[in-house]
PDB file of C-alpha atoms and ligand atoms in Angstrom:
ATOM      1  CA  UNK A   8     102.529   6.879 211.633  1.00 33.00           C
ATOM      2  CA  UNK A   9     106.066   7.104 212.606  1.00 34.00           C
ATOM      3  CA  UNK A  10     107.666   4.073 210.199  1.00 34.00           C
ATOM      4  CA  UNK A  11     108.653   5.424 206.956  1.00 34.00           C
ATOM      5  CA  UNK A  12     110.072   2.669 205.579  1.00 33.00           C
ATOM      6  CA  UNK A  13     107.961   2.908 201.978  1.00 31.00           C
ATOM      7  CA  UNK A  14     109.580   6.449 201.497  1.00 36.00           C
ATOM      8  CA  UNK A  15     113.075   5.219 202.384  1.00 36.00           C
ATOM      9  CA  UNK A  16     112.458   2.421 199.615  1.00 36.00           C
ATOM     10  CA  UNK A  17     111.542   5.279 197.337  1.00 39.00           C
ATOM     11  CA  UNK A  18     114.705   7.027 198.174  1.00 44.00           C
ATOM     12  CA  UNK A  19     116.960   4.262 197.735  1.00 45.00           C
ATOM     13  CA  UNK A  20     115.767   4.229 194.345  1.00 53.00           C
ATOM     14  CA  UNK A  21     116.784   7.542 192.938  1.00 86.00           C
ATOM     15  CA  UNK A  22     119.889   9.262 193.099  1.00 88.00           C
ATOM     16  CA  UNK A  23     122.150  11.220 193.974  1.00 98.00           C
ATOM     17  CA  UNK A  24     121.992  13.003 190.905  1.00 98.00           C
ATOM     18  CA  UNK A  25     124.777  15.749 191.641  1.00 98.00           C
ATOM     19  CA  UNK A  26     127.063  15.161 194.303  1.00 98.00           C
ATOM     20  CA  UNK A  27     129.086  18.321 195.414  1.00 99.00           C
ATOM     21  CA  UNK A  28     132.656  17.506 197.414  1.00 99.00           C
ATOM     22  CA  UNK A  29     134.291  19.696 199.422  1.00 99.00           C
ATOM     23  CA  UNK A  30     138.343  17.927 198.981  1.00 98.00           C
ATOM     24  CA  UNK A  31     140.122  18.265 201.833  1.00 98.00           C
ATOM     25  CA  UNK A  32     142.562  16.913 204.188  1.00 98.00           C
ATOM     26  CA  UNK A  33     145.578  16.785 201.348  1.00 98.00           C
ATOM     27  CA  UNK A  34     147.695  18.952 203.334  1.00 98.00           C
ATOM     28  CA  UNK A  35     147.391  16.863 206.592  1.00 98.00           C
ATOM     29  CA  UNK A  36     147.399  13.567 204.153  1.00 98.00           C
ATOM     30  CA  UNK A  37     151.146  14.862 202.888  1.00 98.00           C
ATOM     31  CA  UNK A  38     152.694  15.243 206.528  1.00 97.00           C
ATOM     32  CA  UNK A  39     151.260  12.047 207.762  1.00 97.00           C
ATOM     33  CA  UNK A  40     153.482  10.760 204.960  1.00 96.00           C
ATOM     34  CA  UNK A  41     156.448  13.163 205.498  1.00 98.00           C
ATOM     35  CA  UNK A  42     155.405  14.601 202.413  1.00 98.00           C
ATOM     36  CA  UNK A  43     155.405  18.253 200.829  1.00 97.00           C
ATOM     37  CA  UNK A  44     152.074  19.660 200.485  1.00 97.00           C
ATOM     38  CA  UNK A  45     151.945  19.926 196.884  1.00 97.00           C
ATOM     39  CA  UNK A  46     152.552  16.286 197.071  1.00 98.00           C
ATOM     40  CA  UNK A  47     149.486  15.750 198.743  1.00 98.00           C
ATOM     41  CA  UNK A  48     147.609  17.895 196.388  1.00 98.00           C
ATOM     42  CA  UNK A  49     149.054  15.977 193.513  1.00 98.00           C
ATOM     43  CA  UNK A  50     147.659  12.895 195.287  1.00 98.00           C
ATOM     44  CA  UNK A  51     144.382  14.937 195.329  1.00 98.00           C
ATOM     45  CA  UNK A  52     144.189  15.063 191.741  1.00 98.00           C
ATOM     46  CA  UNK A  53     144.329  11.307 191.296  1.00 98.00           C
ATOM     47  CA  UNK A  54     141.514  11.290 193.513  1.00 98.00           C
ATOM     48  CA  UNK A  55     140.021  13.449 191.006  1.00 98.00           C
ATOM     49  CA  UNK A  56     140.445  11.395 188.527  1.00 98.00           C
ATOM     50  CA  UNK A  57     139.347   8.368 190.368  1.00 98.00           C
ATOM     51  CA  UNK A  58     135.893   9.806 191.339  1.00 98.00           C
ATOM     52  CA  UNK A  59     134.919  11.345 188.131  1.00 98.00           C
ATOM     53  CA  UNK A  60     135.391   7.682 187.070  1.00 98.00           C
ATOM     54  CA  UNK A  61     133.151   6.198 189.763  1.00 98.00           C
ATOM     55  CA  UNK A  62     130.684   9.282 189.525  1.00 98.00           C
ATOM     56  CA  UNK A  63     130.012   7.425 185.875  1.00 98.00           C
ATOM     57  CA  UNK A  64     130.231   3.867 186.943  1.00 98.00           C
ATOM     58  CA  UNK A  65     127.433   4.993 190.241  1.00 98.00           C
ATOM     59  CA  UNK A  66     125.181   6.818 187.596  1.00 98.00           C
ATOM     60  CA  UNK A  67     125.903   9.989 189.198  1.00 98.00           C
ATOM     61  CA  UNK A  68     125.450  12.905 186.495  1.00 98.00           C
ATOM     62  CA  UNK A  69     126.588  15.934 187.771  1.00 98.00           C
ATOM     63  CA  UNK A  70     129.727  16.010 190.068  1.00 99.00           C
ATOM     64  CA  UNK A  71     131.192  19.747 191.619  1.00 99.00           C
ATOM     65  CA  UNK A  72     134.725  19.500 193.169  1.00 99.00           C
ATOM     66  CA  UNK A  73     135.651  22.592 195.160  1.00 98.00           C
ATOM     67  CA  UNK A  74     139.059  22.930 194.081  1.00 98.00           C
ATOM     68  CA  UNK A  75     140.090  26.137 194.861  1.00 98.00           C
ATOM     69  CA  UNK A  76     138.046  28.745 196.775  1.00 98.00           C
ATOM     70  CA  UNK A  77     138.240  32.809 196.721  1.00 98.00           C
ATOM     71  CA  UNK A  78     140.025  32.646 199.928  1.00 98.00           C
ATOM     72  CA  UNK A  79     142.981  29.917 199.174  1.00 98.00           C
ATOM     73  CA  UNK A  80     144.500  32.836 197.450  1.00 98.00           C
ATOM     74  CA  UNK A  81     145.286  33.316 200.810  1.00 98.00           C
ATOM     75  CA  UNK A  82     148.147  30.500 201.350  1.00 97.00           C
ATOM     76  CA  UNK A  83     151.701  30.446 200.268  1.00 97.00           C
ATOM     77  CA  UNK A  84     153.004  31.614 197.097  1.00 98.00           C
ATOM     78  CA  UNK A  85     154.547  28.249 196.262  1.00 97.00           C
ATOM     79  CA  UNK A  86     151.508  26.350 196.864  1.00 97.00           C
ATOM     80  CA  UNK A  87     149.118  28.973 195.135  1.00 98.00           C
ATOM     81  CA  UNK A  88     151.745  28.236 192.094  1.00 98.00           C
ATOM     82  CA  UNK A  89     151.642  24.619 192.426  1.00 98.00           C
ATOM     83  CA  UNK A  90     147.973  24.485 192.510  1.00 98.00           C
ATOM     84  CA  UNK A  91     147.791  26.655 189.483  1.00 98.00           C
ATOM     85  CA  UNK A  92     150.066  24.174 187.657  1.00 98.00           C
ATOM     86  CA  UNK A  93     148.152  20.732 188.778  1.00 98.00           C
ATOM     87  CA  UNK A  94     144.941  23.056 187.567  1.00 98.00           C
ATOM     88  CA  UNK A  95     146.775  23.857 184.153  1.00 98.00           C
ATOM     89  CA  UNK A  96     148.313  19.859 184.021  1.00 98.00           C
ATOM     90  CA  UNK A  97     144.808  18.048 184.915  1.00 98.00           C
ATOM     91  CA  UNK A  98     143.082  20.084 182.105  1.00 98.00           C
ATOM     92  CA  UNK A  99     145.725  19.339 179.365  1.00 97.00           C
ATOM     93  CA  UNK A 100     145.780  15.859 180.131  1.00 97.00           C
ATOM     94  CA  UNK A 101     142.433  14.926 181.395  1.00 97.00           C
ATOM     95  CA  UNK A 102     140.483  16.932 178.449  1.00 98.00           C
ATOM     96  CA  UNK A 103     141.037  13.808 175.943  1.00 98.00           C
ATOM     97  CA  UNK A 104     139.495  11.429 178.352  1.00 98.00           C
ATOM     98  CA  UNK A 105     136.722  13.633 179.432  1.00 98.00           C
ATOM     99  CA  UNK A 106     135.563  13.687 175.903  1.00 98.00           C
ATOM    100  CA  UNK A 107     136.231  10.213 175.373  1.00 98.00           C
ATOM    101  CA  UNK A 108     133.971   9.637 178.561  1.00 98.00           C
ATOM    102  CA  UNK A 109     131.506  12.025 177.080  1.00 98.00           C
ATOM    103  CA  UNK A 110     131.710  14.482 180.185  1.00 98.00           C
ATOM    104  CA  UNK A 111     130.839  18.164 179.856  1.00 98.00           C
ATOM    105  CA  UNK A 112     133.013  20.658 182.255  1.00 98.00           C
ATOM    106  CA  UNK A 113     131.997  23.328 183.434  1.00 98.00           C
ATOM    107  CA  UNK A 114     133.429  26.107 186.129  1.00 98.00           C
ATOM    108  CA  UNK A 115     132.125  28.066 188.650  1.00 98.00           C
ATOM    109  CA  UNK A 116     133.505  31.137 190.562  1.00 98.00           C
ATOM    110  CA  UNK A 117     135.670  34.317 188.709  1.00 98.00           C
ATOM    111  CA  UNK A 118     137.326  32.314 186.247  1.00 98.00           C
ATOM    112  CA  UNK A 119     138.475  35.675 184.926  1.00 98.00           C
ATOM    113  CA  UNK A 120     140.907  35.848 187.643  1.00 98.00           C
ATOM    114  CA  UNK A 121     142.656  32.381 187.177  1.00 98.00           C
ATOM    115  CA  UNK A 122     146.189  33.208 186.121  1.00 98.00           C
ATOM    116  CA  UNK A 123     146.524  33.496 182.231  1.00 98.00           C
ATOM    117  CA  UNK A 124     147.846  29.830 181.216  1.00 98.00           C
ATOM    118  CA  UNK A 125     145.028  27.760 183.285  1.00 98.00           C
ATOM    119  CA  UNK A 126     142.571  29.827 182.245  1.00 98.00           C
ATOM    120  CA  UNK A 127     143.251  29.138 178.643  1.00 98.00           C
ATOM    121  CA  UNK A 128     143.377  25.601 179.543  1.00 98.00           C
ATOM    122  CA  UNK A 129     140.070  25.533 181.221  1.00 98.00           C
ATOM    123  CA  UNK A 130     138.864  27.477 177.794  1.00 98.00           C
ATOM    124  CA  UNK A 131     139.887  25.114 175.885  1.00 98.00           C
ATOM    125  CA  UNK A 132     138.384  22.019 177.720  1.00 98.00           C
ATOM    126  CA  UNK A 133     135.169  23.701 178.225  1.00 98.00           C
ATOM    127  CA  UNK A 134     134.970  24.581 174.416  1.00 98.00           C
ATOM    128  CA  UNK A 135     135.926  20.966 173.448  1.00 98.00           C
ATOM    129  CA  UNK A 136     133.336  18.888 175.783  1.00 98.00           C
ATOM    130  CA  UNK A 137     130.506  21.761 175.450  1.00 98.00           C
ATOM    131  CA  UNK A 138     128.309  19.338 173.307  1.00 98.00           C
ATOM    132  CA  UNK A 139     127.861  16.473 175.855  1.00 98.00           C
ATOM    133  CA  UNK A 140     124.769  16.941 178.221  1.00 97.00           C
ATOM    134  CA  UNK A 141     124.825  13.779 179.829  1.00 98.00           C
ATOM    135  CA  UNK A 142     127.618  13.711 182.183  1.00 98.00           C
ATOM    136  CA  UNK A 143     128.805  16.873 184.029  1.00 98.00           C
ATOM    137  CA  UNK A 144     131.915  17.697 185.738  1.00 98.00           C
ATOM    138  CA  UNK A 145     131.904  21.299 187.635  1.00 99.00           C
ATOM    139  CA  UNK A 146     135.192  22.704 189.067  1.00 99.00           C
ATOM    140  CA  UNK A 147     134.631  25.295 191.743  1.00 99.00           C
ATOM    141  CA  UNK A 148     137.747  27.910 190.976  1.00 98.00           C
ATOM    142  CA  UNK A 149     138.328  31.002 192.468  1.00 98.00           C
ATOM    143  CA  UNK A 150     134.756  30.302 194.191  1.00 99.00           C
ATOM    144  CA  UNK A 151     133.148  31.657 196.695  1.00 98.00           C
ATOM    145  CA  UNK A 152     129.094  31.613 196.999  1.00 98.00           C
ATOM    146  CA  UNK A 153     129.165  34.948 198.347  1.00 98.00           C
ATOM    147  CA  UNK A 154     130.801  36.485 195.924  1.00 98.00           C
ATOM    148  CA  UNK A 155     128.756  34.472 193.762  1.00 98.00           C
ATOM    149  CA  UNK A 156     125.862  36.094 195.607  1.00 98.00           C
ATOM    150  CA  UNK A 157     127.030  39.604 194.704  1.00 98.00           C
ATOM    151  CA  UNK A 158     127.942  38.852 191.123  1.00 98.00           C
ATOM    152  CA  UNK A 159     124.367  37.772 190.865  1.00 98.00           C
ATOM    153  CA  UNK A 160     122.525  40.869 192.389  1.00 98.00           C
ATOM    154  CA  UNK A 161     125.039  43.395 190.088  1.00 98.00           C
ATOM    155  CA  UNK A 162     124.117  41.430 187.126  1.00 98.00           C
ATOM    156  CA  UNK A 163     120.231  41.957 187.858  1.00 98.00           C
ATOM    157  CA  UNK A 164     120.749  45.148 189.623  1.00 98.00           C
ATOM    158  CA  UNK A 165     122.341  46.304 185.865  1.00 98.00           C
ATOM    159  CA  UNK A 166     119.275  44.732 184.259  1.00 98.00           C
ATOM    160  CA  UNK A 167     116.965  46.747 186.462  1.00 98.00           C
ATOM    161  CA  UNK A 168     119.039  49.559 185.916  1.00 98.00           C
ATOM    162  CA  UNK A 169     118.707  49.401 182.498  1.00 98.00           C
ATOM    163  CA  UNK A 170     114.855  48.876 182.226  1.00 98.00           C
ATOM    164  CA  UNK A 171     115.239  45.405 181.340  1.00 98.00           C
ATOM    165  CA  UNK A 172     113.630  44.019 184.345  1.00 98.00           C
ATOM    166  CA  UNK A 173     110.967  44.948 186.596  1.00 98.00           C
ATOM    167  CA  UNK A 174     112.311  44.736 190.153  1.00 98.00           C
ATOM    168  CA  UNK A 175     109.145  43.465 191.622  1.00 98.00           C
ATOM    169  CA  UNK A 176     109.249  40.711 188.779  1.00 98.00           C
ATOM    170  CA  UNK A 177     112.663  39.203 190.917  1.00 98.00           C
ATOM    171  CA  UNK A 178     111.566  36.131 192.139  1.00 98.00           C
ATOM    172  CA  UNK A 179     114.370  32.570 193.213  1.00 98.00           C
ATOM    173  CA  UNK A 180     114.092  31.344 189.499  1.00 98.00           C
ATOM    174  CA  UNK A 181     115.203  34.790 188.779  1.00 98.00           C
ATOM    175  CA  UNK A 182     118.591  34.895 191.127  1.00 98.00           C
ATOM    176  CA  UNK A 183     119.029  31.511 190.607  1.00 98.00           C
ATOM    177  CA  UNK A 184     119.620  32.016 186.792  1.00 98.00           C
ATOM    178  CA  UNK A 185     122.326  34.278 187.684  1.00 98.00           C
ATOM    179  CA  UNK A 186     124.104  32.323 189.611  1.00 98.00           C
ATOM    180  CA  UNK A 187     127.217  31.041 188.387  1.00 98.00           C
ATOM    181  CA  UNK A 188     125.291  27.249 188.644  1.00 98.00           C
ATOM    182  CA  UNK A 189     122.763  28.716 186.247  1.00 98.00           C
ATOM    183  CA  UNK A 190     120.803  25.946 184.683  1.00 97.00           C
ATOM    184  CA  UNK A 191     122.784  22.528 186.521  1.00 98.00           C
ATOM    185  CA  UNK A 192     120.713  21.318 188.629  1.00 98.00           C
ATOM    186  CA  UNK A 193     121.335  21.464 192.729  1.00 98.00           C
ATOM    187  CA  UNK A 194     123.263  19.343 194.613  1.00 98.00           C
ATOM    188  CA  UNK A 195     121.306  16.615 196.298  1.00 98.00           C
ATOM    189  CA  UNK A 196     124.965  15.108 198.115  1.00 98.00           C
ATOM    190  CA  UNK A 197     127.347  17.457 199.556  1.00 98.00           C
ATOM    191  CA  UNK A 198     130.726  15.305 200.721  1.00 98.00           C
ATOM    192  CA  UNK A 199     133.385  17.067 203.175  1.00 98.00           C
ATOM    193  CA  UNK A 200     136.254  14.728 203.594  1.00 98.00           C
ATOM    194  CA  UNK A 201     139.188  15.007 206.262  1.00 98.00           C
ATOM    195  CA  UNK A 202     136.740  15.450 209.415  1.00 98.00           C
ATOM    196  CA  UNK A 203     136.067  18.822 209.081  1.00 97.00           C
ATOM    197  CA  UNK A 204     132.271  19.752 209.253  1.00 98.00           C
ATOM    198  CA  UNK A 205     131.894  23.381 208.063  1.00 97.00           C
ATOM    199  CA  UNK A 206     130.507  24.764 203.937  1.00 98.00           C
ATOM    200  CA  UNK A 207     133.389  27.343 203.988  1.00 98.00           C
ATOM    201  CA  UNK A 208     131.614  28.955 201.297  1.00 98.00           C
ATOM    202  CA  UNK A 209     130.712  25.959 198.838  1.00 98.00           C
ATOM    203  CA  UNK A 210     127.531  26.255 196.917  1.00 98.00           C
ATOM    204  CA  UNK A 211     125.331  27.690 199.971  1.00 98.00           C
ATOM    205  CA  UNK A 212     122.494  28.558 197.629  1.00 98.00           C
ATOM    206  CA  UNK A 213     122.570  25.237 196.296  1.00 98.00           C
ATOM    207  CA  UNK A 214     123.037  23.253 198.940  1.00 98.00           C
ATOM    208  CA  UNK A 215     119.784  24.620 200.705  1.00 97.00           C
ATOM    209  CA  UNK A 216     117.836  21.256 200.388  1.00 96.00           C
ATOM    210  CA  UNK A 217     121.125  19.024 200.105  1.00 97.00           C
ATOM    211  CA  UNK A 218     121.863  16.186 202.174  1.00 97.00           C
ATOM    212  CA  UNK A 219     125.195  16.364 203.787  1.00 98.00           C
ATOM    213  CA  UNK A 220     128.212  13.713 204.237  1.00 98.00           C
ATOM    214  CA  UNK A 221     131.225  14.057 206.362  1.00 98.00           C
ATOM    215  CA  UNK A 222     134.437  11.446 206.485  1.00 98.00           C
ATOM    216  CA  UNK A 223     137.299  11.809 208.674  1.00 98.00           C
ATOM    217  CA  UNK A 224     139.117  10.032 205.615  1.00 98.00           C
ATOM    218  CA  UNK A 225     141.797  12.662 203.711  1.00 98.00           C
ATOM    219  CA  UNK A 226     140.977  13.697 200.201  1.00 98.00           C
ATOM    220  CA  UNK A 227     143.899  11.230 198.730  1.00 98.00           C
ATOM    221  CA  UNK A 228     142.733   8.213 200.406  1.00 98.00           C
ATOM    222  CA  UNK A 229     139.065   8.648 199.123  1.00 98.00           C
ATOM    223  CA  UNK A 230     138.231   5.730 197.335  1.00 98.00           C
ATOM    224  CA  UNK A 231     134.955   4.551 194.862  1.00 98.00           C
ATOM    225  CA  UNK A 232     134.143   2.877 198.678  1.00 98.00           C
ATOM    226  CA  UNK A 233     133.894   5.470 200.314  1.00 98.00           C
ATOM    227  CA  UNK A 234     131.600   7.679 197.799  1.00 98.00           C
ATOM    228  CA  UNK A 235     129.366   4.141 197.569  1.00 98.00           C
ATOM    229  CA  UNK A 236     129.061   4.877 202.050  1.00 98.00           C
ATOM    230  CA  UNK A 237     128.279   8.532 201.079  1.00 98.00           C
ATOM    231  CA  UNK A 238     125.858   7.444 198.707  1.00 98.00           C
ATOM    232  CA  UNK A 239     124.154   4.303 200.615  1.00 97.00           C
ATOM    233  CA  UNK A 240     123.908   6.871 203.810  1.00 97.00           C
ATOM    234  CA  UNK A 241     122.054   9.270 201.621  1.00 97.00           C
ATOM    235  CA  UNK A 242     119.627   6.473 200.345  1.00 96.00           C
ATOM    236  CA  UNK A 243     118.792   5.973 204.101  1.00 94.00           C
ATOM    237  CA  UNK A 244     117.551   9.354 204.933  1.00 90.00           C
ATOM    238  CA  UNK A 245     114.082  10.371 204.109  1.00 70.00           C
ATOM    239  CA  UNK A 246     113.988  14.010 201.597  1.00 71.00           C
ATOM    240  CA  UNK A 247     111.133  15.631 202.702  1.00 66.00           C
ATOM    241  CA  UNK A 248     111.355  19.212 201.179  1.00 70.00           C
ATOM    242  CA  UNK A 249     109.252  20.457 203.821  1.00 73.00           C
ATOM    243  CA  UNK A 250     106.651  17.933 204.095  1.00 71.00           C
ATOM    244  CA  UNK A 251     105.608  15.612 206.814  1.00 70.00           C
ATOM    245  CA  UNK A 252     106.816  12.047 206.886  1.00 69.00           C
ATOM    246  CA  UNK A 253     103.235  10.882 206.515  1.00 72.00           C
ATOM    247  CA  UNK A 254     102.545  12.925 203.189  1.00 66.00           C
ATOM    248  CA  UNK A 255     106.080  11.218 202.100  1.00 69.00           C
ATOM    249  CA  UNK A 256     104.172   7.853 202.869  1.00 68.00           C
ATOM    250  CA  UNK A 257     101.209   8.947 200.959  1.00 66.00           C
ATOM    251  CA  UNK A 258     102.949   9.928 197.796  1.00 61.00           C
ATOM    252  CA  UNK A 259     104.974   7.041 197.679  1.00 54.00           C
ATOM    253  CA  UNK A 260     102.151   4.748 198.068  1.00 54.00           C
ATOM    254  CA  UNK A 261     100.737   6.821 194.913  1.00 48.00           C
ATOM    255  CA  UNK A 262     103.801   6.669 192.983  1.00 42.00           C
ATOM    256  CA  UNK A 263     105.510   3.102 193.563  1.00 35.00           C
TER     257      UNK A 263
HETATM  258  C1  LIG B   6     142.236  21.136 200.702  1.00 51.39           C
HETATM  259  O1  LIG B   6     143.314  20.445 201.272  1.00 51.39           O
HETATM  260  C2  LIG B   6     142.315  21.110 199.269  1.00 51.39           C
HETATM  261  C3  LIG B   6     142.507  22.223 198.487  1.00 51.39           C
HETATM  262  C4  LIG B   6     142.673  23.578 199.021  1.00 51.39           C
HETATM  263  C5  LIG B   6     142.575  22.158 197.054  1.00 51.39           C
HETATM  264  C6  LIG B   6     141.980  20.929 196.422  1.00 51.39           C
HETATM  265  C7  LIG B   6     142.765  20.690 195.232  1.00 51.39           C
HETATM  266  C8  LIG B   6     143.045  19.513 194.671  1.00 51.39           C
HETATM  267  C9  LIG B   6     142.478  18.234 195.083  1.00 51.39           C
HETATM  268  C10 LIG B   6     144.001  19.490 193.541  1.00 51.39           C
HETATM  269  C11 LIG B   6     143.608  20.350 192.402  1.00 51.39           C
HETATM  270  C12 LIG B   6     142.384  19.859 191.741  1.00 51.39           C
HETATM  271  C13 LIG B   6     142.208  19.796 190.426  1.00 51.39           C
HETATM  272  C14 LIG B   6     140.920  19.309 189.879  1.00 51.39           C
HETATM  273  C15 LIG B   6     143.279  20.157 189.494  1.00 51.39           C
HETATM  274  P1  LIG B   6     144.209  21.223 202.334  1.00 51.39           P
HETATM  275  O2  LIG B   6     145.489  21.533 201.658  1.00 51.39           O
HETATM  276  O3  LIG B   6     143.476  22.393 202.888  1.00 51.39           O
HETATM  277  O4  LIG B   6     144.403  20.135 203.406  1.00 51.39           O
HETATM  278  P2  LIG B   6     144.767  20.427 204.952  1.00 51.39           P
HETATM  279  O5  LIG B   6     143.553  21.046 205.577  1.00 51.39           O
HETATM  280  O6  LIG B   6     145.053  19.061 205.453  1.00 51.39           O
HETATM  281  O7  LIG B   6     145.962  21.334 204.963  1.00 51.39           O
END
């Protein structure tokens, strides 16, 4: 049987239900324009703000924007700074609409190492949307999924340590608690704008049965559009979570 057409119905029916991007390309997006590169980052934002927006209007539920990894401590001081700031000004200003939209943030990565003033920020817009459940919005910060890896093993390690846990109890539900993602759900869409086609570190527990996207389109000029041709190219692949096509065709048969 090699046409699975009834499973790609079934898939065009559901989802994505969490859609992890990877934003990049505002750098490149700034010079094309003659631009500083905080400038494109500031474009990024309204991105942001545009795609939480369509993430609703798409019924996508859970939405994880990498915006900045363990390693862009790494760039300039001025544009560490100026991220920092857009961080600290998209919180203040975007926390009144998020709970008007009924979005819950979260973050993931060592939030404890944000700089004092967006860390407070991020604080105080977790604490104010914590009781919606029915949207999510995630912000990646100071991530890194191997340190996220290691901050999950010391945390059980400690528990095992400590005769809370029986080592050979450790099973995936186990390490997958302790992630920083603990209880969200994973990723089913991963997008990577600006032509690049590496993880660099995003969510590479997570992602382990995602689908994956890539654009040569720059982070500012992604549009509602262009996550609808992310989205309609994941409805045409088939999710087989390590079945066969033809058990696919037999369970969809069963179900629909
Ligand atoms: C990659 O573009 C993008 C980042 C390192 C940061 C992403 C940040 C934002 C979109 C703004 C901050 C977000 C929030 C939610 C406040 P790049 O600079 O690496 O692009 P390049 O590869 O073209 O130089």
């Amino acid at each position: 049987m090699g046409d699975h057409s009834m499973s790609e119905k079934a898939s065009s029916q559901t989802g994505p239900n969490h859609i992890g991007i990877i934003m990049d390309g505002n750098g490149r997006w700034a010079q094309s324009q003659g631009l500083s590169r905080i400038k494109g980052h500031q474009q990024g934002v309204e991105t942001c703000r545009r795609i939480i927006e369509a993430c609703q209007a798409l019924d996508v539920h859970y939405l994880t924007l990498y915006a900045f990894s363990a390693e862009n401590w790494n760039r300039p001081e001025t544009e560490v700074n100026g991220l920092m700031e857009l961080l600290e000004l998209f919180l203040m200003k975007e926390t009144g609409t998020l709970k008007k939209k009924r979005v819950r943030l979260h973050a993931i990565g060592r939030i404890e190492d944000l700089p004092a003033r967006p860390r407070a920020a991020l604080k105080k817009a977790i604490e104010a949307t914590k009781e919606f459940d029915e949207w999510h919005l995630i912000l990646a910060l100071n991530y890194s999924a191997r340190n996220e890896v290691v901050d999950a093993t010391q945390a059980i390690a400690t528990l095992a340590a400590n005769g809370a846990l029986d080592p050979g109890s450790i099973d995936w539900d186990t390490i997958s608690s302790h992630l920083y993602t603990g209880g969200l759900p994973d990723p089913d869409l991963i997008v990577r704008t600006s032509g690049e086609t590496r993880l660099s570190n995003f969510l590479l527990m997570q992602s382990a049965y995602a689908e994956f996207y890539f654009t040569a389109t720059c982070w500012p000029d992604f549009t509602k559009a262009h996550l609808e041709e992310a989205i309609r190219s994941y409805h045409n692949r088939e999710r087989r979570f390590g079945r066969t096509g033809e058990q696919l065709d037999v369970e969809t048969s069963l179900t629909y």
